[in-house]
PDB file of C-alpha atoms and ligand atoms in Angstrom:
ATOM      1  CA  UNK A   1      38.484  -5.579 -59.592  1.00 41.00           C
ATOM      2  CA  UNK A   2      40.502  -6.855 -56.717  1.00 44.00           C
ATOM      3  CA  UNK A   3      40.947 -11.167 -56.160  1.00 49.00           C
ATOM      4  CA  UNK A   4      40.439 -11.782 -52.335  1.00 53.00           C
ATOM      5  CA  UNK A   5      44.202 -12.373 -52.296  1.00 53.00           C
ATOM      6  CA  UNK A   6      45.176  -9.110 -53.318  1.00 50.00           C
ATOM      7  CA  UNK A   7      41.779  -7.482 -51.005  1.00 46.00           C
ATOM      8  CA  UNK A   8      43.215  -9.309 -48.346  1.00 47.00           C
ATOM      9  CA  UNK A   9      46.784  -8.115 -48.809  1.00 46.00           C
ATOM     10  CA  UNK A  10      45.784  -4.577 -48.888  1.00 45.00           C
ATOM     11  CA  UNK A  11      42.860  -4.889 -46.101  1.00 43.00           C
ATOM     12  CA  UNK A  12      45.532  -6.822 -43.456  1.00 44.00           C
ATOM     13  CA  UNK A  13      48.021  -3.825 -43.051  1.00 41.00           C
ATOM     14  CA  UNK A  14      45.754  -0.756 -43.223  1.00 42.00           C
ATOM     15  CA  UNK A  15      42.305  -1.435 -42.833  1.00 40.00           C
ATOM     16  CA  UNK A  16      39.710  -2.245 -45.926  1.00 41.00           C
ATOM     17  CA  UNK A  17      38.282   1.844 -45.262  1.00 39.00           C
ATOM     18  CA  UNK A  18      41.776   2.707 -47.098  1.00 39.00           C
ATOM     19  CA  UNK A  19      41.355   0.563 -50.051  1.00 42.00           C
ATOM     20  CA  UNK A  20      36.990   1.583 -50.000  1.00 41.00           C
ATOM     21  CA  UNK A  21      37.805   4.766 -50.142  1.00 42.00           C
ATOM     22  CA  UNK A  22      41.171   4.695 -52.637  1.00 43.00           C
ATOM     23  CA  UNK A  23      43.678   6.298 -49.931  1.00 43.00           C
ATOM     24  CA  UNK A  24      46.967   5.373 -51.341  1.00 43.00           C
ATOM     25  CA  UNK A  25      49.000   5.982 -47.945  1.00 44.00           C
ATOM     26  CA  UNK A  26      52.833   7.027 -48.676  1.00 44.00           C
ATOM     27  CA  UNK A  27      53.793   5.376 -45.400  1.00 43.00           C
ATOM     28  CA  UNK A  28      52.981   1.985 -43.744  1.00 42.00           C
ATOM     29  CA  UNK A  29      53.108   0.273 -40.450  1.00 45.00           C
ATOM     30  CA  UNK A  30      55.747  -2.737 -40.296  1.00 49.00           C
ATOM     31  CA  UNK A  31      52.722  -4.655 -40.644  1.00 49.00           C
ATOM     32  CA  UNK A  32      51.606  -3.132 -43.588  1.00 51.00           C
ATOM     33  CA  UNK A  33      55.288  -3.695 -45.083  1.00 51.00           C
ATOM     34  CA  UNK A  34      55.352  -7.087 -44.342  1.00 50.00           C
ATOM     35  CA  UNK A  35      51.803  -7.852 -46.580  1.00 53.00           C
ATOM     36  CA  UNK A  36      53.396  -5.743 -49.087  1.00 56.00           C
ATOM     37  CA  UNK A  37      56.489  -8.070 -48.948  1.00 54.00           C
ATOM     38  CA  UNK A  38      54.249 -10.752 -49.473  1.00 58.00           C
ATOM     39  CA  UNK A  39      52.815  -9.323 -52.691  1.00 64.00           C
ATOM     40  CA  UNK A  40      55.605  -8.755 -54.209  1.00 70.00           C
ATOM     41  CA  UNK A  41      56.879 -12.227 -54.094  1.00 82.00           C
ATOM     42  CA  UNK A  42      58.128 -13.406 -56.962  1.00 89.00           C
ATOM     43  CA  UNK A  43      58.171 -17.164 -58.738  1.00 96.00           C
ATOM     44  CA  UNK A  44      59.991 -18.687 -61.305  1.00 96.00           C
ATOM     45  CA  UNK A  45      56.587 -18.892 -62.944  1.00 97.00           C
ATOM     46  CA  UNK A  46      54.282 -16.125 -63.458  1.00 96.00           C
ATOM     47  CA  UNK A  47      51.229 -15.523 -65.842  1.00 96.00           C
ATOM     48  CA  UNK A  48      49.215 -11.906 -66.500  1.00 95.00           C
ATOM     49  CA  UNK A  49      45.545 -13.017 -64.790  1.00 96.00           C
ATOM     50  CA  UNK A  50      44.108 -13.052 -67.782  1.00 97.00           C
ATOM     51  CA  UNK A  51      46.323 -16.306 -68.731  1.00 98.00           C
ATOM     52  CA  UNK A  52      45.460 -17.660 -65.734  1.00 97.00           C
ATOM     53  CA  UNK A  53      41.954 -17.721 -66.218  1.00 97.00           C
ATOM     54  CA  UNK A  54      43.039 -19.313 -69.605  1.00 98.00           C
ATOM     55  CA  UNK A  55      44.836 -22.134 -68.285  1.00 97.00           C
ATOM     56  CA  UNK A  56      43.105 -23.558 -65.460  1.00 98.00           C
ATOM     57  CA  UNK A  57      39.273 -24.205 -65.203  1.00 98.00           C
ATOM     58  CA  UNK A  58      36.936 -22.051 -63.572  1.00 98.00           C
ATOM     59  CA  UNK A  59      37.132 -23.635 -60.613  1.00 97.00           C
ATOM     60  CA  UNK A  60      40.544 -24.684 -60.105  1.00 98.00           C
ATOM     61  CA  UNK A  61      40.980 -20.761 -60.899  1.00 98.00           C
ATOM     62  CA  UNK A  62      39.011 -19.918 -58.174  1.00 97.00           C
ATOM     63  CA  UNK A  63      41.600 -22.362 -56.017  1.00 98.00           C
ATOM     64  CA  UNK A  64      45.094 -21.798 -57.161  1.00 98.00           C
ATOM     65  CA  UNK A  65      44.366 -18.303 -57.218  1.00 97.00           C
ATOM     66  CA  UNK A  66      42.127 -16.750 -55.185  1.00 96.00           C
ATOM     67  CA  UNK A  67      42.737 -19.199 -52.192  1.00 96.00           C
ATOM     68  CA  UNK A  68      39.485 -21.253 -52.888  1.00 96.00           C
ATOM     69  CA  UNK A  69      38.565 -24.106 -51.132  1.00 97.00           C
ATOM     70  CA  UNK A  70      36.766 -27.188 -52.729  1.00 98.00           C
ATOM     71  CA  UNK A  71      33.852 -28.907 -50.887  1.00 98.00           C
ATOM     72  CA  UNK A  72      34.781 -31.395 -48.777  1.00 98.00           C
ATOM     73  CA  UNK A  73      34.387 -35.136 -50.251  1.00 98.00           C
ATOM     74  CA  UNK A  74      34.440 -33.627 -53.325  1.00 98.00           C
ATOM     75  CA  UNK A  75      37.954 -34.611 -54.990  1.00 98.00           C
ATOM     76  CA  UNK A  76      38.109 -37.832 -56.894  1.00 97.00           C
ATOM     77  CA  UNK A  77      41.751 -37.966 -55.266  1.00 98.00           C
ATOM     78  CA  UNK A  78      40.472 -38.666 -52.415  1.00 97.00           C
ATOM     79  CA  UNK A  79      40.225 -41.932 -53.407  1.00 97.00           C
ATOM     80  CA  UNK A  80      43.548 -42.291 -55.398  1.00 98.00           C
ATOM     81  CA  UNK A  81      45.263 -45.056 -54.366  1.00 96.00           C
ATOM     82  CA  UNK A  82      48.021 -45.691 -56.777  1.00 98.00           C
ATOM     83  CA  UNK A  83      51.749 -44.976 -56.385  1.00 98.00           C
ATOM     84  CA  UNK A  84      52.245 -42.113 -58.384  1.00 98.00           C
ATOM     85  CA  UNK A  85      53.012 -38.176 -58.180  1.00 98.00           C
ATOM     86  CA  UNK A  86      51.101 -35.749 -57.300  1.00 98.00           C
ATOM     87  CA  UNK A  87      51.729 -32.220 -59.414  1.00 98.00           C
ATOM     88  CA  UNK A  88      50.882 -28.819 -58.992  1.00 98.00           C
ATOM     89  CA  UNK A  89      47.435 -28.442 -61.512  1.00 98.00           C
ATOM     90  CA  UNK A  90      49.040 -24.883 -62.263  1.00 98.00           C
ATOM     91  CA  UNK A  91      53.025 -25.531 -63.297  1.00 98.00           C
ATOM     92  CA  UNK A  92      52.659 -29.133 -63.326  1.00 98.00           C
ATOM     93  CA  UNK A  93      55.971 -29.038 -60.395  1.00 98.00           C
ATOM     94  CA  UNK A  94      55.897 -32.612 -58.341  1.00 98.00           C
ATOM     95  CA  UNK A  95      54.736 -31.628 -55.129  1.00 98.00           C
ATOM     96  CA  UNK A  96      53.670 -34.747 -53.458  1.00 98.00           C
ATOM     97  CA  UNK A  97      53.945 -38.401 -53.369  1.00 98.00           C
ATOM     98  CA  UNK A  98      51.519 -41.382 -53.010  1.00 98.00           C
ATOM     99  CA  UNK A  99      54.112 -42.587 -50.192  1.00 98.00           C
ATOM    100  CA  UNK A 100      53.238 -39.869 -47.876  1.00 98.00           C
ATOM    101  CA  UNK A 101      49.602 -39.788 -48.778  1.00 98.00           C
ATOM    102  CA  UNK A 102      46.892 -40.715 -45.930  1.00 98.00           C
ATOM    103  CA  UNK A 103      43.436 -41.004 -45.191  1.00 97.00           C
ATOM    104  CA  UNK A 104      42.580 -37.729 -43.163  1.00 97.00           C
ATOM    105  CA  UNK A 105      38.708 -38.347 -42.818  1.00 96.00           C
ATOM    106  CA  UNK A 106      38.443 -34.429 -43.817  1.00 97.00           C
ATOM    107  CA  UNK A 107      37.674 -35.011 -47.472  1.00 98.00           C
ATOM    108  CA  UNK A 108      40.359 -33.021 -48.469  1.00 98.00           C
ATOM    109  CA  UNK A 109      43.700 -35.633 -49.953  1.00 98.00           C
ATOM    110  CA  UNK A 110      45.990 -35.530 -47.011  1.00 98.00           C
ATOM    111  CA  UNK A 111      49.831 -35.570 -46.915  1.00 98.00           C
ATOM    112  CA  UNK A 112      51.771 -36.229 -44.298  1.00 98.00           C
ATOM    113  CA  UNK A 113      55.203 -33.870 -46.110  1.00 98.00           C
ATOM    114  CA  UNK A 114      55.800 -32.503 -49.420  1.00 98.00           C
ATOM    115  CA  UNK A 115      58.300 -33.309 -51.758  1.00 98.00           C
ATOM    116  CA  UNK A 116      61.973 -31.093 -51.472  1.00 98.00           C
ATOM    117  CA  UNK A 117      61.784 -27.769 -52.511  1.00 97.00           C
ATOM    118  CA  UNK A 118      58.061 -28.355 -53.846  1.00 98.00           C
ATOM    119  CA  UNK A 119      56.039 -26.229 -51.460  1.00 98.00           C
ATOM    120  CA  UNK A 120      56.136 -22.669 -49.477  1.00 97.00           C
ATOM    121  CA  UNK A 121      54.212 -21.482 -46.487  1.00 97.00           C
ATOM    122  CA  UNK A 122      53.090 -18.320 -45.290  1.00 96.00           C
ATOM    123  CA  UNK A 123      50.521 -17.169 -42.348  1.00 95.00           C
ATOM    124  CA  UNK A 124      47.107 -16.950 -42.887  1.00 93.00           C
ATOM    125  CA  UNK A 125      44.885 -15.103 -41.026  1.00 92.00           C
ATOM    126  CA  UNK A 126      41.664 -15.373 -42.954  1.00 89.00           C
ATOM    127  CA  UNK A 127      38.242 -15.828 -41.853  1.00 88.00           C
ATOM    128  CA  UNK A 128      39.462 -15.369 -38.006  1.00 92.00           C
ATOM    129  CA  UNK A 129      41.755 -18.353 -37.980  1.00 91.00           C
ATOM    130  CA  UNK A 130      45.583 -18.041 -37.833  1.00 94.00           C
ATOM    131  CA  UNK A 131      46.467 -20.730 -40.303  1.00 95.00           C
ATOM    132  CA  UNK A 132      49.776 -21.847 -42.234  1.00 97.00           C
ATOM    133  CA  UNK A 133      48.983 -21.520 -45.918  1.00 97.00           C
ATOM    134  CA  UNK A 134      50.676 -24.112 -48.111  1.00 98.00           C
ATOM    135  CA  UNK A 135      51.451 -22.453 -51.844  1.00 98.00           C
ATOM    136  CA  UNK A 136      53.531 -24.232 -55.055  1.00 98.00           C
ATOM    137  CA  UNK A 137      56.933 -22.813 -54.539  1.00 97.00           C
ATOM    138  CA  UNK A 138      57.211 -22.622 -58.414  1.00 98.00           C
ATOM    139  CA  UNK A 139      53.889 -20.809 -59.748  1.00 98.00           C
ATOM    140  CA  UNK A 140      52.675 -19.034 -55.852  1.00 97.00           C
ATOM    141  CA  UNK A 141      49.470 -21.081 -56.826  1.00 98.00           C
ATOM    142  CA  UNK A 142      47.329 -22.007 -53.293  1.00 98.00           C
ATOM    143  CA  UNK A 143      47.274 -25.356 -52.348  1.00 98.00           C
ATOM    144  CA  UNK A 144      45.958 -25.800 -49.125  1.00 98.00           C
ATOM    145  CA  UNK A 145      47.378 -25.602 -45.487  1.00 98.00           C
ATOM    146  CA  UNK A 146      49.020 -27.508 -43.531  1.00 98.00           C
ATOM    147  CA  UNK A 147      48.505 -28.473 -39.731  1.00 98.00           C
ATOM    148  CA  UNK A 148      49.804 -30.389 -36.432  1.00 97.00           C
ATOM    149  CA  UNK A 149      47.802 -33.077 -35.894  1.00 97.00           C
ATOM    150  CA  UNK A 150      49.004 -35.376 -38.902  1.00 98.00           C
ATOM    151  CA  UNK A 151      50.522 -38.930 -38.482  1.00 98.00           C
ATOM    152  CA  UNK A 152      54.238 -40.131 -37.675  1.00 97.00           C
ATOM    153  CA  UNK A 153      56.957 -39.412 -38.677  1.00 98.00           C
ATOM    154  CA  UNK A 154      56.039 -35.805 -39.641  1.00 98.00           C
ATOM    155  CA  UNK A 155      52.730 -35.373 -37.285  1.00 98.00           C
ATOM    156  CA  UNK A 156      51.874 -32.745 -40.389  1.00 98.00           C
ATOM    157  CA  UNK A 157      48.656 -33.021 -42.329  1.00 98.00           C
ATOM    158  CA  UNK A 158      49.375 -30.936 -45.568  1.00 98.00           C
ATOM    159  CA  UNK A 159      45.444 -30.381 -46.195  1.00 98.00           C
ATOM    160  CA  UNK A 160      45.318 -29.946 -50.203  1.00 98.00           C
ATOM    161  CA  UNK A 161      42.236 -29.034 -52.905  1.00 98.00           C
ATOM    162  CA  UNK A 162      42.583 -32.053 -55.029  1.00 98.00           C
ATOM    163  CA  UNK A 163      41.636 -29.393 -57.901  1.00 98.00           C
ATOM    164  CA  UNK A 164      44.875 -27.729 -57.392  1.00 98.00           C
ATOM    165  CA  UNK A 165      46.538 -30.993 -57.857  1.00 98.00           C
ATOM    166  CA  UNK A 166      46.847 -33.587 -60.977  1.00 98.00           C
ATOM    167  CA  UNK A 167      47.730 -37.354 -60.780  1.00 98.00           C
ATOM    168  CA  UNK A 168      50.128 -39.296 -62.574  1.00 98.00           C
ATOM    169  CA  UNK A 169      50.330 -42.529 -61.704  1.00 98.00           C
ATOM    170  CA  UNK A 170      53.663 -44.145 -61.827  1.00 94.00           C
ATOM    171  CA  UNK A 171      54.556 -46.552 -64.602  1.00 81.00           C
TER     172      UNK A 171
HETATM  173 ZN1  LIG B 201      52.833 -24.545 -59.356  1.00 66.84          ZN
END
């Protein structure tokens, strides 16, 4: 059983035919190496699948890691308007605060930068669409991605799934 990650790791370098039809190649194109670069990244926190599934709900699973996305409108931090920090739902690392928070009019909660050191990017060429994919730099769970057309300073909107996300208000 392969997550869409991991089918989309091994279809981007060599074709899905390969992985249909169980062809373990012994050499790669550069491509091919860069994907596999990409799976073997390592964080600072790691859990077997099965723990995954464990810890997070079905459908933040589905999110953090499989590279879900939530429907639109659907977050109830959409409309969090508090001062506060927002963590990762998976290793519970800050990622963003309510400072930098803005109303994007996607119905996805809507940053305009990340904390330091809270988030990692990679490319994502899913469904067609080259698109930066934001991650948790701690736990490799998916966030969201992140565009161009966000407001001053930054002019970044870091588009997140408000179920890979938890809210704690300050105090
Ligand atoms: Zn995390």
């Amino acid at each position: 059983m392969f997550s869409r990650r991991q089918f989309l790791v091994a279809s981007g370098g060599l074709g899905a035919t390969a992985l249909v039809m169980g062809v373990l190649p012994k050499f790669s194109a550069s491509v091919a190496l860069v994907d596999e670069a990409r799976a073997l990244e390592v964080f600072e926190v790691t859990h077997s699948d099965s723990e995954w599934r464990a810890l997070l709900s079905a459908e933040q699973y589905v999110i953090l890691r499989e590279e879900g996305t939530e429907r639109a409108y659907s977050s109830p931090l959409n409309n969090e308007h508090r001062k506060g920090i927002f963590a990762c739902a998976g290793c519970d690392l800050p990622l963003f605060s309510s400072d930098t928070k803005f109303d994007s009019r996607t119905g996805w909660p809507s940053f305009w930068a990340p904390l330091d050191n809270a988030v990692a990017t990679r490319q994502d060429r899913s469904f067609g669409m080259l698109r930066e994919e934001v991650h948790c730099r701690r736990c490799g769970g998916h966030l969201g991605h992140v565009f161009q057309d966000g407001p001053k300073p930054t002019g970044l909107r870091y588009c997140m799934n408000g179920l890979a996300l938890t809210f704690k208000p300050q105090a």
